[in-house]
Short mmCIF file of C-alpha atoms and ligand atoms in Angstrom, two decimals:
data_model
loop_
_atom_site.label_atom_id
_atom_site.label_comp_id
_atom_site.label_asym_id
_atom_site.label_seq_id
_atom_site.Cartn_x
_atom_site.Cartn_y
_atom_site.Cartn_z
CA UNK A 1 29.17 -121.69 -75.68
CA UNK A 2 32.59 -123.45 -76.25
CA UNK A 3 34.98 -124.06 -73.40
CA UNK A 4 37.99 -121.37 -74.46
CA UNK A 5 41.17 -122.40 -72.02
CA UNK A 6 43.43 -124.81 -73.04
CA UNK A 7 44.14 -126.31 -69.68
CA UNK A 8 41.93 -126.74 -66.29
CA UNK A 9 44.40 -125.40 -63.47
CA UNK A 10 41.40 -124.86 -61.07
CA UNK A 11 37.47 -123.79 -60.55
CA UNK A 12 38.65 -120.79 -59.37
CA UNK A 13 39.38 -120.52 -63.16
CA UNK A 14 36.34 -121.03 -64.92
CA UNK A 15 32.93 -119.30 -64.42
CA UNK A 16 29.33 -120.67 -63.60
CA UNK A 17 28.98 -121.83 -67.26
CA UNK A 18 31.90 -123.53 -67.73
CA UNK A 19 31.29 -125.39 -64.95
CA UNK A 20 28.24 -126.12 -65.87
CA UNK A 21 29.00 -127.33 -69.10
CA UNK A 22 32.33 -129.72 -67.75
CA UNK A 23 28.95 -131.18 -65.92
CA UNK A 24 26.79 -131.37 -68.16
CA UNK A 25 28.66 -132.88 -70.76
CA UNK A 26 29.73 -135.87 -67.86
CA UNK A 27 26.56 -136.34 -67.71
CA UNK A 28 26.17 -136.69 -71.52
CA UNK A 29 29.47 -139.24 -71.81
CA UNK A 30 28.15 -141.20 -68.37
CA UNK A 31 25.97 -143.54 -70.10
CA UNK A 32 29.19 -145.26 -72.01
CA UNK A 33 30.07 -146.09 -69.14
CA UNK A 34 27.46 -148.77 -68.39
CA UNK A 35 27.63 -150.08 -72.16
CA UNK A 36 29.36 -153.51 -72.85
CA UNK A 37 31.73 -152.14 -75.51
CA UNK A 38 32.17 -148.83 -73.06
CA UNK A 39 34.42 -146.79 -75.96
CA UNK A 40 34.30 -144.90 -78.63
CA UNK A 41 36.71 -143.57 -81.38
CA UNK A 42 36.30 -139.01 -79.56
CA UNK A 43 39.56 -138.39 -78.84
CA UNK A 44 41.51 -141.13 -81.34
CA UNK A 45 45.03 -140.51 -81.81
CA UNK A 46 45.48 -138.53 -78.94
CA UNK A 47 48.43 -139.09 -76.41
CA UNK A 48 48.38 -138.18 -72.91
CA UNK A 49 50.67 -138.94 -69.78
CA UNK A 50 49.24 -139.13 -66.33
CA UNK A 51 52.28 -137.70 -64.44
CA UNK A 52 51.71 -138.00 -60.44
CA UNK A 53 54.51 -136.86 -57.69
CA UNK A 54 51.34 -138.15 -54.93
CA UNK A 55 49.91 -141.41 -54.15
CA UNK A 56 46.71 -141.37 -56.09
CA UNK A 57 43.93 -144.37 -56.28
CA UNK A 58 41.21 -142.66 -57.54
CA UNK A 59 41.94 -139.86 -59.16
CA UNK A 60 44.79 -141.83 -61.54
CA UNK A 61 42.68 -144.23 -62.37
CA UNK A 62 39.98 -142.94 -63.53
CA UNK A 63 41.62 -140.24 -65.64
CA UNK A 64 43.31 -143.38 -66.83
CA UNK A 65 40.31 -145.27 -67.77
CA UNK A 66 38.28 -141.79 -68.51
CA UNK A 67 41.26 -141.50 -71.28
CA UNK A 68 40.75 -145.35 -72.65
CA UNK A 69 37.34 -144.59 -72.14
CA UNK A 70 37.57 -142.38 -75.26
CA UNK A 71 40.18 -144.15 -77.55
CA UNK A 72 42.69 -141.78 -76.46
CA UNK A 73 45.98 -143.63 -75.88
CA UNK A 74 48.07 -143.38 -72.29
CA UNK A 75 50.95 -143.07 -70.19
CA UNK A 76 51.64 -142.84 -66.64
CA UNK A 77 54.13 -141.49 -65.22
CA UNK A 78 54.85 -141.71 -61.31
CA UNK A 79 57.10 -139.23 -59.66
CA UNK A 80 58.74 -142.83 -57.61
CA UNK A 81 59.50 -145.03 -60.67
CA UNK A 82 60.74 -142.08 -63.05
CA UNK A 83 64.18 -140.39 -63.00
CA UNK A 84 62.52 -138.03 -60.41
CA UNK A 85 64.55 -140.07 -57.91
CA UNK A 86 67.73 -139.48 -59.82
CA UNK A 87 67.05 -135.60 -59.08
CA UNK A 88 65.02 -134.60 -62.27
CA UNK A 89 63.38 -131.26 -61.86
CA UNK A 90 60.59 -130.85 -63.01
CA UNK A 91 60.44 -128.67 -65.83
CA UNK A 92 63.37 -131.07 -66.92
CA UNK A 93 61.08 -134.14 -67.05
CA UNK A 94 58.04 -131.87 -68.43
CA UNK A 95 60.36 -130.79 -71.24
CA UNK A 96 61.25 -134.63 -71.81
CA UNK A 97 57.43 -135.76 -71.88
CA UNK A 98 56.81 -132.78 -74.22
CA UNK A 99 59.23 -133.90 -76.70
CA UNK A 100 57.17 -137.30 -76.92
CA UNK A 101 54.73 -135.00 -78.63
CA UNK A 102 51.41 -135.54 -76.07
CA UNK A 103 48.71 -133.62 -76.05
CA UNK A 104 47.36 -133.38 -72.59
CA UNK A 105 49.81 -134.12 -69.34
CA UNK A 106 47.69 -134.41 -65.98
CA UNK A 107 49.61 -133.56 -63.63
CA UNK A 108 49.45 -133.79 -59.30
CA UNK A 109 51.95 -132.50 -57.31
CA UNK A 110 52.57 -132.05 -53.67
CA UNK A 111 53.45 -127.93 -54.52
CA UNK A 112 50.64 -125.23 -55.30
CA UNK A 113 51.13 -123.73 -58.43
CA UNK A 114 53.16 -126.89 -60.46
CA UNK A 115 50.22 -127.81 -62.40
CA UNK A 116 50.34 -123.42 -63.90
CA UNK A 117 54.00 -123.94 -64.20
CA UNK A 118 53.74 -126.59 -66.32
CA UNK A 119 51.09 -124.77 -68.73
CA UNK A 120 52.73 -121.68 -68.89
CA UNK A 121 55.71 -123.52 -70.92
CA UNK A 122 54.27 -125.99 -72.74
CA UNK A 123 52.64 -126.42 -75.69
CA UNK A 124 50.51 -129.16 -74.28
CA UNK A 125 47.23 -129.36 -72.29
CA UNK A 126 47.67 -129.13 -68.67
CA UNK A 127 44.70 -130.99 -66.04
CA UNK A 128 45.53 -130.09 -62.18
CA UNK A 129 45.21 -133.49 -60.33
CA UNK A 130 45.54 -131.97 -57.18
CA UNK A 131 48.21 -129.56 -56.27
CA UNK A 132 49.41 -128.95 -52.89
CA UNK A 133 47.02 -128.05 -50.88
CA UNK A 134 45.35 -125.37 -53.66
CA UNK A 135 42.87 -126.79 -56.08
CA UNK A 136 41.57 -130.12 -57.20
CA UNK A 137 39.10 -129.08 -59.81
CA UNK A 138 38.14 -132.46 -60.78
CA UNK A 139 36.67 -133.88 -57.68
CA UNK A 140 35.44 -130.45 -57.01
CA UNK A 141 33.58 -131.20 -59.87
CA UNK A 142 32.50 -135.11 -59.60
CA UNK A 143 31.29 -133.80 -56.15
CA UNK A 144 28.92 -130.92 -57.92
CA UNK A 145 27.93 -133.64 -60.77
CA UNK A 146 27.10 -136.46 -57.55
CA UNK A 147 25.20 -133.51 -56.15
CA UNK A 148 23.26 -132.06 -59.34
CA UNK A 149 21.95 -135.70 -59.83
CA UNK A 150 20.21 -136.10 -56.81
CA UNK A 151 19.25 -132.59 -55.13
CA UNK A 152 18.69 -131.08 -59.30
CA UNK A 153 20.05 -127.22 -58.77
CA UNK A 154 22.21 -126.04 -56.22
CA UNK A 155 20.51 -122.70 -55.97
CA UNK A 156 20.22 -122.22 -51.71
CA UNK A 157 21.51 -125.62 -51.17
CA UNK A 158 23.72 -125.68 -47.72
CA UNK A 159 27.04 -128.19 -47.66
CA UNK A 160 28.47 -129.00 -44.59
CA UNK A 161 32.15 -129.18 -45.45
CA UNK A 162 33.86 -130.43 -41.67
CA UNK A 163 37.57 -131.59 -41.75
CA UNK A 164 41.10 -130.38 -42.53
CA UNK A 165 40.11 -127.17 -44.04
CA UNK A 166 43.57 -125.39 -44.11
CA UNK A 167 45.34 -128.28 -46.10
CA UNK A 168 42.40 -130.17 -48.44
CA UNK A 169 42.47 -128.82 -52.25
CA UNK A 170 39.20 -130.34 -52.45
CA UNK A 171 37.42 -128.10 -49.81
CA UNK A 172 39.48 -124.93 -51.81
CA UNK A 173 37.47 -126.71 -55.01
CA UNK A 174 34.29 -127.76 -53.87
CA UNK A 175 34.82 -123.72 -52.36
CA UNK A 176 35.05 -122.24 -55.89
CA UNK A 177 32.76 -124.45 -57.25
CA UNK A 178 29.41 -124.43 -55.32
CA UNK A 179 29.58 -120.96 -54.00
CA UNK A 180 29.62 -119.87 -58.01
CA UNK A 181 26.20 -122.49 -58.01
CA UNK A 182 24.61 -120.57 -55.24
CA UNK A 183 25.66 -123.32 -52.72
CA UNK A 184 26.12 -121.94 -48.90
CA UNK A 185 29.30 -123.24 -47.53
CA UNK A 186 29.05 -123.86 -43.48
CA UNK A 187 32.75 -125.14 -42.51
CA UNK A 188 33.53 -126.59 -39.37
CA UNK A 189 36.94 -127.95 -38.11
CA UNK A 190 39.64 -127.65 -34.88
CA UNK A 191 40.64 -123.03 -35.28
CA UNK A 192 44.03 -124.86 -36.35
CA UNK A 193 42.63 -126.61 -39.40
CA UNK A 194 40.26 -123.18 -40.24
CA UNK A 195 42.19 -120.63 -42.45
CA UNK A 196 42.36 -117.33 -41.69
CA UNK A 197 39.56 -114.72 -43.71
CA UNK A 198 38.18 -118.42 -45.49
CA UNK A 199 35.04 -116.32 -44.98
CA UNK A 200 35.73 -113.91 -47.95
CA UNK A 201 35.57 -116.62 -50.64
CA UNK A 202 31.93 -115.90 -51.04
CA UNK A 203 28.89 -118.02 -49.70
CA UNK A 204 30.83 -119.54 -46.62
CA UNK A 205 30.03 -119.78 -43.44
CA UNK A 206 32.95 -120.58 -40.29
CA UNK A 207 31.06 -122.21 -37.76
CA UNK A 208 32.67 -122.94 -33.98
CA UNK A 209 31.10 -127.05 -33.88
CA UNK A 210 30.08 -130.10 -36.88
CA UNK A 211 27.02 -129.91 -35.06
CA UNK A 212 25.86 -126.16 -36.47
CA UNK A 213 27.41 -126.41 -39.47
CA UNK A 214 25.36 -129.47 -40.09
CA UNK A 215 22.18 -128.23 -39.32
CA UNK A 216 19.81 -128.57 -41.41
CA UNK A 217 22.15 -129.93 -44.20
CA UNK A 218 21.47 -131.37 -47.43
CA UNK A 219 25.23 -132.15 -47.74
CA UNK A 220 27.74 -133.47 -45.73
CA UNK A 221 31.35 -133.98 -47.41
CA UNK A 222 33.65 -135.24 -44.22
CA UNK A 223 37.75 -134.35 -44.95
CA UNK A 224 41.14 -136.68 -44.31
CA UNK A 225 43.64 -135.15 -42.02
CA UNK A 226 45.76 -133.80 -44.27
CA UNK A 227 48.93 -135.33 -42.23
CA UNK A 228 51.07 -135.39 -44.99
CA UNK A 229 50.96 -132.02 -45.55
CA UNK A 230 50.28 -130.15 -41.27
CA UNK A 231 54.28 -129.48 -40.95
CA UNK A 232 53.22 -130.79 -36.97
CA UNK A 233 50.72 -131.88 -35.10
CA UNK A 234 47.25 -130.00 -34.84
CA UNK A 235 45.94 -131.64 -32.18
CA UNK A 236 45.93 -133.27 -29.41
CA UNK A 237 44.65 -136.67 -29.99
CA UNK A 238 43.21 -138.10 -32.77
CA UNK A 239 40.29 -139.40 -30.05
CA UNK A 240 39.69 -136.20 -29.47
CA UNK A 241 39.51 -134.87 -33.46
CA UNK A 242 37.37 -137.65 -33.73
CA UNK A 243 34.94 -137.05 -30.79
CA UNK A 244 34.56 -133.46 -31.77
CA UNK A 245 34.61 -133.49 -35.19
CA UNK A 246 33.93 -136.95 -36.58
CA UNK A 247 30.49 -137.99 -38.62
CA UNK A 248 28.57 -140.40 -36.97
CA UNK A 249 24.78 -141.57 -36.52
CA UNK A 250 23.73 -138.97 -34.33
CA UNK A 251 25.87 -135.74 -36.04
CA UNK A 252 24.17 -136.96 -39.50
CA UNK A 253 20.43 -137.47 -37.92
CA UNK A 254 20.84 -132.92 -37.21
CA UNK A 255 20.99 -132.49 -41.02
CA UNK A 256 18.07 -133.20 -43.70
CA UNK A 257 16.75 -136.88 -43.36
CA UNK A 258 17.84 -137.98 -47.25
CA UNK A 259 21.04 -136.21 -46.53
CA UNK A 260 23.85 -136.73 -49.28
CA UNK A 261 26.87 -137.58 -46.85
CA UNK A 262 30.18 -137.61 -48.80
CA UNK A 263 33.74 -138.27 -48.47
CA UNK A 264 36.54 -137.49 -51.53
CA UNK A 265 38.64 -140.18 -50.03
CA UNK A 266 40.85 -142.13 -49.05
CA UNK A 267 38.56 -142.29 -45.59
CA UNK A 268 39.91 -143.33 -42.39
CA UNK A 269 37.06 -145.35 -40.95
CA UNK A 270 36.80 -144.56 -37.12
CA UNK A 271 38.42 -140.79 -37.28
CA UNK A 272 36.24 -138.61 -39.30
CA UNK A 273 33.91 -140.82 -40.09
CA UNK A 274 32.04 -144.46 -38.74
CA UNK A 275 31.35 -147.23 -40.36
CA UNK A 276 27.76 -147.44 -40.02
CA UNK A 277 28.03 -143.55 -41.87
CA UNK A 278 30.53 -144.36 -44.71
CA UNK A 279 28.67 -147.76 -45.56
CA UNK A 280 25.40 -146.25 -44.64
CA UNK A 281 21.90 -145.66 -47.17
CA UNK A 282 23.12 -141.77 -47.01
CA UNK A 283 26.17 -142.54 -48.68
CA UNK A 284 27.04 -141.41 -51.64
CA UNK A 285 31.09 -142.23 -51.35
CA UNK A 286 30.91 -144.90 -53.96
CA UNK A 287 28.33 -143.33 -56.32
CA UNK A 288 31.13 -139.78 -55.92
CA UNK A 289 33.71 -142.68 -57.34
CA UNK A 290 31.38 -143.47 -60.60
CA UNK A 291 30.77 -139.40 -61.68
CA UNK A 292 34.95 -139.08 -61.31
CA UNK A 293 35.73 -141.29 -64.22
CA UNK A 294 32.72 -139.29 -66.24
CA UNK A 295 33.91 -136.22 -64.67
CA UNK A 296 37.33 -136.89 -66.30
CA UNK A 297 36.10 -137.60 -69.67
CA UNK A 298 34.35 -134.64 -69.38
CA UNK A 299 37.64 -132.71 -69.07
CA UNK A 300 40.09 -134.55 -71.57
CA UNK A 301 37.33 -133.73 -73.94
CA UNK A 302 36.68 -130.28 -73.52
CA UNK A 303 40.78 -129.15 -73.11
CA UNK A 304 40.95 -131.23 -76.48
CA UNK A 305 38.54 -128.24 -78.03
CA UNK A 306 35.51 -130.96 -78.81
CA UNK A 307 32.35 -129.22 -78.26
CA UNK A 308 29.59 -131.96 -78.05
CA UNK A 309 26.92 -129.41 -78.64
CA UNK A 310 28.15 -128.73 -82.39
CA UNK A 311 29.55 -132.23 -83.44
N1 CP B 1 39.94 -138.62 -54.00
C1 CP B 1 41.26 -138.42 -54.55
O1 CP B 1 41.84 -137.69 -54.42
O2 CP B 1 41.71 -140.01 -54.30
P1 CP B 1 43.09 -140.28 -54.44
O3 CP B 1 43.82 -139.51 -53.63
O4 CP B 1 43.48 -141.71 -54.69
O5 CP B 1 43.17 -139.71 -55.26
#
């Protein structure tokens, strides 16, 4: 089966088989990242523009590294240092970039739907690198790759996702992806950060406490409070948030003994996660970052029409 999409806008738009294809390709490509010469000619001659309207360390850097490992040419545009500061619209920026004939635009934007808006108007492929509180598909994929490496099948696995669910595009992509893979999602967070009706997305249970969500879990995924997306303060104090929804060693003990502790980053140590857990033996946080390069190589490869099975 080939990958039939021009764009990757979210895991809600992909089938289980398409997600598995992206993960399998990432697994195959990962080996390149530990070679002495970390470069293959697969995307030679392709031009990839990273168009970032919001701050990023992991996603932007790893998309650039992924493109370079596949021999594509990359250009980075950051809204803070571009003509966006002079009032240029997203569409005008995209039209001007399109005039320079890129093959792929990787976009991060604060508005949900911005990647889809560009995808409908351009001849280039679009990869969503995070749009508002909507989706962060590359993060969802790298999270699933990290889980699959340790757990094998995700069917029937219990995944606890804890924190600011309402404003988290990471939570949404993981919920879409993991439920397609047969995992059970258990959510916990303050009621002010829990969207109404989230259970309707499938195999999703909303828990009253972090203890209930983590009990017997195979994976605990902690989320940062997305203060930049909250119009008003949604919790009494950081200390209280940490007390009720922070992950510490005592809470980890409620999960399976070999539970995977994950966090998409950036972490707020001492708020949603204690340092001894973030740096402890159950932590897979840096493996997530490592897998981010392979997953983004796979995404770039597939939207470029690559088909490893037939090459
Ligand atoms: N996880 C994630 O999206 O991190 P960055 O904001 O650093 O890209």
